[in-house]
Short mmCIF file of N, CA and C (backbone and C1' of nucleotides) in Angstrom, two decimals:
data_model
loop_
_atom_site.label_atom_id
_atom_site.label_comp_id
_atom_site.label_asym_id
_atom_site.label_seq_id
_atom_site.Cartn_x
_atom_site.Cartn_y
_atom_site.Cartn_z
N MET A 578 41.62 100.18 -21.94
CA MET A 578 40.75 100.96 -21.05
C MET A 578 39.40 100.28 -20.93
N LYS A 579 39.43 99.05 -20.53
CA LYS A 579 38.20 98.30 -20.41
C LYS A 579 37.81 98.18 -18.96
N MET A 580 36.53 98.29 -18.70
CA MET A 580 36.09 98.02 -17.34
C MET A 580 34.83 97.19 -17.30
N TYR A 581 34.70 96.54 -16.17
CA TYR A 581 33.59 95.65 -15.91
C TYR A 581 32.54 96.40 -15.10
N VAL A 582 31.29 96.26 -15.50
CA VAL A 582 30.19 96.88 -14.76
C VAL A 582 29.24 95.77 -14.34
N GLY A 583 29.26 95.45 -13.07
CA GLY A 583 28.45 94.32 -12.62
C GLY A 583 27.32 94.73 -11.70
N ASN A 584 26.54 93.74 -11.28
CA ASN A 584 25.40 93.94 -10.40
C ASN A 584 24.34 94.83 -11.04
N LEU A 585 24.21 94.71 -12.34
CA LEU A 585 23.23 95.50 -13.07
C LEU A 585 21.83 94.92 -12.94
N SER A 586 20.84 95.80 -13.00
CA SER A 586 19.47 95.32 -13.10
C SER A 586 19.26 94.79 -14.51
N TYR A 587 18.41 93.81 -14.64
CA TYR A 587 18.15 93.27 -15.97
C TYR A 587 17.39 94.28 -16.82
N ASP A 588 16.93 95.35 -16.18
CA ASP A 588 16.22 96.40 -16.92
C ASP A 588 17.17 97.45 -17.46
N THR A 589 18.40 97.44 -16.96
CA THR A 589 19.38 98.42 -17.42
C THR A 589 19.89 98.05 -18.80
N THR A 590 19.78 98.99 -19.71
CA THR A 590 20.17 98.72 -21.09
C THR A 590 21.54 99.31 -21.42
N LYS A 591 22.05 98.89 -22.54
CA LYS A 591 23.29 99.39 -23.08
C LYS A 591 23.27 100.92 -23.17
N GLN A 592 22.12 101.42 -23.60
CA GLN A 592 21.93 102.86 -23.75
C GLN A 592 22.04 103.57 -22.40
N ASP A 593 21.43 102.98 -21.38
CA ASP A 593 21.47 103.56 -20.04
C ASP A 593 22.91 103.65 -19.55
N ILE A 594 23.65 102.59 -19.76
CA ILE A 594 25.04 102.53 -19.33
C ILE A 594 25.89 103.57 -20.04
N GLU A 595 25.69 103.66 -21.33
CA GLU A 595 26.46 104.62 -22.11
C GLU A 595 26.21 106.05 -21.61
N THR A 596 24.95 106.35 -21.35
CA THR A 596 24.58 107.68 -20.86
C THR A 596 25.25 107.98 -19.52
N LEU A 597 25.24 106.99 -18.63
CA LEU A 597 25.85 107.15 -17.32
C LEU A 597 27.35 107.43 -17.41
N PHE A 598 28.03 106.57 -18.14
CA PHE A 598 29.49 106.69 -18.22
C PHE A 598 29.96 107.89 -19.03
N ALA A 599 29.15 108.29 -20.00
CA ALA A 599 29.54 109.42 -20.85
C ALA A 599 29.62 110.72 -20.05
N GLN A 600 28.99 110.71 -18.86
CA GLN A 600 29.03 111.89 -18.01
C GLN A 600 30.36 112.04 -17.29
N HIS A 601 31.21 111.01 -17.36
CA HIS A 601 32.48 111.03 -16.63
C HIS A 601 33.69 110.83 -17.53
N GLY A 602 33.45 110.74 -18.84
CA GLY A 602 34.56 110.56 -19.76
C GLY A 602 34.07 110.11 -21.12
N GLN A 603 35.01 109.95 -22.03
CA GLN A 603 34.65 109.56 -23.39
C GLN A 603 34.47 108.05 -23.50
N VAL A 604 33.24 107.65 -23.76
CA VAL A 604 32.93 106.23 -23.92
C VAL A 604 33.15 105.82 -25.37
N THR A 605 33.95 104.80 -25.56
CA THR A 605 34.20 104.34 -26.93
C THR A 605 33.46 103.06 -27.28
N ASP A 606 33.09 102.29 -26.24
CA ASP A 606 32.35 101.06 -26.54
C ASP A 606 31.60 100.54 -25.31
N VAL A 607 30.42 100.01 -25.56
CA VAL A 607 29.63 99.39 -24.49
C VAL A 607 29.15 98.04 -24.97
N HIS A 608 29.32 97.05 -24.12
CA HIS A 608 28.91 95.70 -24.50
C HIS A 608 28.12 95.05 -23.38
N VAL A 609 26.93 94.57 -23.70
CA VAL A 609 26.09 93.90 -22.73
C VAL A 609 25.81 92.48 -23.20
N PRO A 610 26.55 91.52 -22.68
CA PRO A 610 26.38 90.13 -23.11
C PRO A 610 25.05 89.56 -22.64
N THR A 611 24.42 88.81 -23.50
CA THR A 611 23.17 88.15 -23.12
C THR A 611 23.43 86.66 -23.02
N ASP A 612 22.65 86.01 -22.21
CA ASP A 612 22.81 84.57 -22.05
C ASP A 612 22.56 83.86 -23.37
N ARG A 613 23.51 83.05 -23.75
CA ARG A 613 23.45 82.40 -25.06
C ARG A 613 22.23 81.48 -25.19
N ASP A 614 21.80 80.88 -24.11
CA ASP A 614 20.70 79.93 -24.14
C ASP A 614 19.32 80.55 -23.89
N THR A 615 19.25 81.45 -22.90
CA THR A 615 17.96 82.02 -22.55
C THR A 615 17.68 83.35 -23.24
N GLY A 616 18.72 84.02 -23.75
CA GLY A 616 18.53 85.30 -24.40
C GLY A 616 18.37 86.43 -23.39
N ARG A 617 18.48 86.10 -22.11
CA ARG A 617 18.35 87.07 -21.03
C ARG A 617 19.65 87.82 -20.83
N PRO A 618 19.55 89.10 -20.42
CA PRO A 618 20.77 89.82 -20.07
C PRO A 618 21.44 89.11 -18.90
N ARG A 619 22.75 89.16 -18.82
CA ARG A 619 23.44 88.43 -17.76
C ARG A 619 23.64 89.26 -16.51
N GLY A 620 23.24 90.53 -16.56
CA GLY A 620 23.31 91.35 -15.36
C GLY A 620 24.64 92.05 -15.19
N PHE A 621 25.41 92.12 -16.25
CA PHE A 621 26.65 92.87 -16.17
C PHE A 621 27.00 93.38 -17.57
N ALA A 622 27.99 94.24 -17.63
CA ALA A 622 28.34 94.82 -18.93
C ALA A 622 29.82 95.20 -18.96
N PHE A 623 30.28 95.55 -20.13
CA PHE A 623 31.64 96.00 -20.29
C PHE A 623 31.64 97.35 -20.98
N VAL A 624 32.43 98.26 -20.44
CA VAL A 624 32.51 99.60 -21.03
C VAL A 624 33.97 99.91 -21.35
N THR A 625 34.20 100.41 -22.52
CA THR A 625 35.54 100.83 -22.92
C THR A 625 35.55 102.34 -23.01
N MET A 626 36.59 102.96 -22.44
CA MET A 626 36.68 104.42 -22.49
C MET A 626 38.01 104.83 -23.13
N ASP A 627 38.11 106.11 -23.45
CA ASP A 627 39.26 106.55 -24.24
C ASP A 627 40.57 106.66 -23.46
N SER A 628 40.49 106.81 -22.15
CA SER A 628 41.72 106.95 -21.37
C SER A 628 41.56 106.40 -19.97
N LYS A 629 42.70 106.18 -19.31
CA LYS A 629 42.67 105.69 -17.94
C LYS A 629 42.04 106.73 -17.02
N GLN A 630 42.27 108.00 -17.34
CA GLN A 630 41.70 109.08 -16.53
C GLN A 630 40.18 108.99 -16.53
N SER A 631 39.63 108.80 -17.73
CA SER A 631 38.17 108.68 -17.84
C SER A 631 37.68 107.47 -17.06
N MET A 632 38.45 106.41 -17.15
CA MET A 632 38.09 105.18 -16.48
C MET A 632 38.08 105.38 -14.96
N ASP A 633 39.18 105.92 -14.44
CA ASP A 633 39.27 106.15 -13.00
C ASP A 633 38.15 107.08 -12.52
N ASN A 634 37.91 108.10 -13.30
CA ASN A 634 36.86 109.05 -12.96
C ASN A 634 35.50 108.38 -12.90
N ALA A 635 35.24 107.56 -13.91
CA ALA A 635 33.96 106.85 -13.98
C ALA A 635 33.82 105.84 -12.84
N ILE A 636 34.90 105.11 -12.57
CA ILE A 636 34.87 104.12 -11.49
C ILE A 636 34.62 104.81 -10.15
N GLY A 637 35.37 105.88 -9.92
CA GLY A 637 35.23 106.61 -8.66
C GLY A 637 33.83 107.17 -8.46
N SER A 638 33.21 107.58 -9.55
CA SER A 638 31.89 108.21 -9.45
C SER A 638 30.73 107.22 -9.51
N LEU A 639 30.93 106.10 -10.19
CA LEU A 639 29.81 105.20 -10.42
C LEU A 639 29.83 103.90 -9.61
N ASP A 640 31.00 103.52 -9.11
CA ASP A 640 31.06 102.29 -8.32
C ASP A 640 30.23 102.48 -7.05
N GLY A 641 29.31 101.57 -6.80
CA GLY A 641 28.47 101.66 -5.61
C GLY A 641 27.23 102.50 -5.82
N LYS A 642 27.12 103.08 -7.00
CA LYS A 642 25.96 103.93 -7.28
C LYS A 642 24.70 103.09 -7.41
N ASN A 643 23.62 103.57 -6.81
CA ASN A 643 22.36 102.84 -6.88
C ASN A 643 21.62 103.18 -8.17
N VAL A 644 21.45 102.20 -9.01
CA VAL A 644 20.74 102.38 -10.28
C VAL A 644 19.67 101.31 -10.41
N ASP A 645 18.45 101.75 -10.55
CA ASP A 645 17.35 100.81 -10.75
C ASP A 645 17.23 99.85 -9.56
N GLY A 646 17.60 100.34 -8.37
CA GLY A 646 17.46 99.52 -7.18
C GLY A 646 18.63 98.60 -6.90
N ARG A 647 19.69 98.71 -7.68
CA ARG A 647 20.85 97.84 -7.46
C ARG A 647 22.13 98.69 -7.42
N ASN A 648 23.09 98.29 -6.59
CA ASN A 648 24.32 99.04 -6.51
C ASN A 648 25.34 98.55 -7.54
N LEU A 649 25.80 99.46 -8.36
CA LEU A 649 26.73 99.09 -9.41
C LEU A 649 28.08 98.66 -8.86
N ARG A 650 28.71 97.74 -9.54
CA ARG A 650 30.08 97.35 -9.26
C ARG A 650 30.89 97.73 -10.50
N VAL A 651 31.83 98.61 -10.30
CA VAL A 651 32.63 99.04 -11.45
C VAL A 651 34.11 98.89 -11.14
N ASN A 652 34.82 98.21 -11.99
CA ASN A 652 36.27 98.08 -11.84
C ASN A 652 36.90 97.65 -13.17
N GLU A 653 38.20 97.63 -13.17
CA GLU A 653 38.91 97.25 -14.40
C GLU A 653 38.55 95.81 -14.76
N ALA A 654 38.34 95.57 -16.05
CA ALA A 654 37.92 94.25 -16.50
C ALA A 654 39.08 93.25 -16.45
N ARG A 655 38.72 92.01 -16.24
CA ARG A 655 39.70 90.92 -16.29
C ARG A 655 39.92 90.54 -17.74
N PRO A 656 41.04 89.93 -17.99
CA PRO A 656 41.25 89.42 -19.34
C PRO A 656 40.24 88.32 -19.67
N ARG A 657 39.79 88.31 -20.89
CA ARG A 657 38.83 87.30 -21.29
C ARG A 657 39.55 85.99 -21.49
P DG B 1170 22.36 89.71 -6.03
"O5'" DG B 1170 22.42 88.39 -6.87
"C5'" DG B 1170 23.38 88.22 -7.86
"C4'" DG B 1170 22.97 87.00 -8.66
"C3'" DG B 1170 23.71 87.06 -10.00
"O3'" DG B 1170 24.41 85.86 -10.13
"C1'" DG B 1170 21.36 86.79 -10.31
P DT B 1171 26.03 85.82 -9.76
"O5'" DT B 1171 26.69 87.19 -10.29
"C5'" DT B 1171 26.67 87.51 -11.67
"C4'" DT B 1171 27.96 88.23 -12.04
"C3'" DT B 1171 29.21 87.41 -11.73
"O3'" DT B 1171 30.14 87.61 -12.76
"C1'" DT B 1171 29.30 89.47 -10.60
P DT B 1172 31.20 86.47 -13.05
"O5'" DT B 1172 31.95 87.13 -14.32
"C5'" DT B 1172 31.19 87.55 -15.44
"C4'" DT B 1172 32.12 88.04 -16.54
"C3'" DT B 1172 33.31 87.12 -16.80
"O3'" DT B 1172 33.67 87.23 -18.18
"C1'" DT B 1172 34.08 89.20 -16.05
P DG B 1173 33.16 86.17 -19.19
"O5'" DG B 1173 31.96 87.00 -19.79
"C5'" DG B 1173 32.19 88.26 -20.43
"C4'" DG B 1173 31.18 88.45 -21.52
"C3'" DG B 1173 31.40 87.59 -22.76
"O3'" DG B 1173 30.17 87.49 -23.48
"C1'" DG B 1173 31.87 89.81 -23.25
P DA B 1174 29.91 86.24 -24.43
"O5'" DA B 1174 30.68 86.66 -25.78
"C5'" DA B 1174 30.28 87.80 -26.51
"C4'" DA B 1174 30.12 87.44 -27.98
"C3'" DA B 1174 29.17 86.27 -28.24
"O3'" DA B 1174 28.46 86.57 -29.45
"C1'" DA B 1174 31.32 85.73 -29.05
P DG B 1175 27.28 85.64 -29.89
"O5'" DG B 1175 27.99 84.76 -31.03
"C5'" DG B 1175 28.65 85.41 -32.11
"C4'" DG B 1175 29.38 84.37 -32.94
"C3'" DG B 1175 28.51 83.18 -33.34
"O3'" DG B 1175 28.52 83.09 -34.75
"C1'" DG B 1175 30.54 82.45 -32.35
P DC B 1176 27.68 82.02 -35.54
"O5'" DC B 1176 28.83 81.05 -36.05
"C5'" DC B 1176 30.00 81.58 -36.65
"C4'" DC B 1176 31.08 80.54 -36.66
"C3'" DC B 1176 30.59 79.15 -37.14
"O3'" DC B 1176 31.53 78.66 -38.08
"C1'" DC B 1176 31.82 78.96 -35.17
P DG B 1177 31.17 77.39 -38.94
"O5'" DG B 1177 31.85 76.21 -38.10
"C5'" DG B 1177 33.21 76.31 -37.69
"C4'" DG B 1177 33.50 75.21 -36.69
"C3'" DG B 1177 33.03 73.82 -37.12
"O3'" DG B 1177 33.97 72.87 -36.65
"C1'" DG B 1177 32.16 74.29 -35.04
P DT B 1178 35.12 72.38 -37.73
"O5'" DT B 1178 36.48 72.50 -36.88
"C5'" DT B 1178 36.97 73.77 -36.48
"C4'" DT B 1178 37.73 73.62 -35.19
"C3'" DT B 1178 38.95 72.72 -35.32
"O3'" DT B 1178 39.97 73.24 -34.50
"C1'" DT B 1178 37.50 71.87 -33.67
P DT B 1179 41.13 74.21 -35.23
"O5'" DT B 1179 41.13 75.50 -34.31
"C5'" DT B 1179 40.28 76.59 -34.61
"C4'" DT B 1179 40.11 77.48 -33.40
"C3'" DT B 1179 41.39 78.21 -33.03
"O3'" DT B 1179 41.21 79.58 -33.13
"C1'" DT B 1179 40.54 76.99 -31.14
#
DNA sequence: GTTGAGCGTT
């Protein structure tokens, strides 16, 4: 139950994401990768939820949502 | 600014 959250503002934190997604289902994990060289957020994140239902619900409600001046992109994550 | 790490040879 992993999904990709892209087009994030660099001001959006892990905490912000967790709060957003928790409103649509049970969030089990949030990961915000930072650039290995610059230490800067990369502008996207990964959220894991407890079920596909939660995931679909969150995607349907949050994809395209304007947060911090940017429209979120939410969909199922690709394999790493 | 669009698909995760870190160690250090998988």
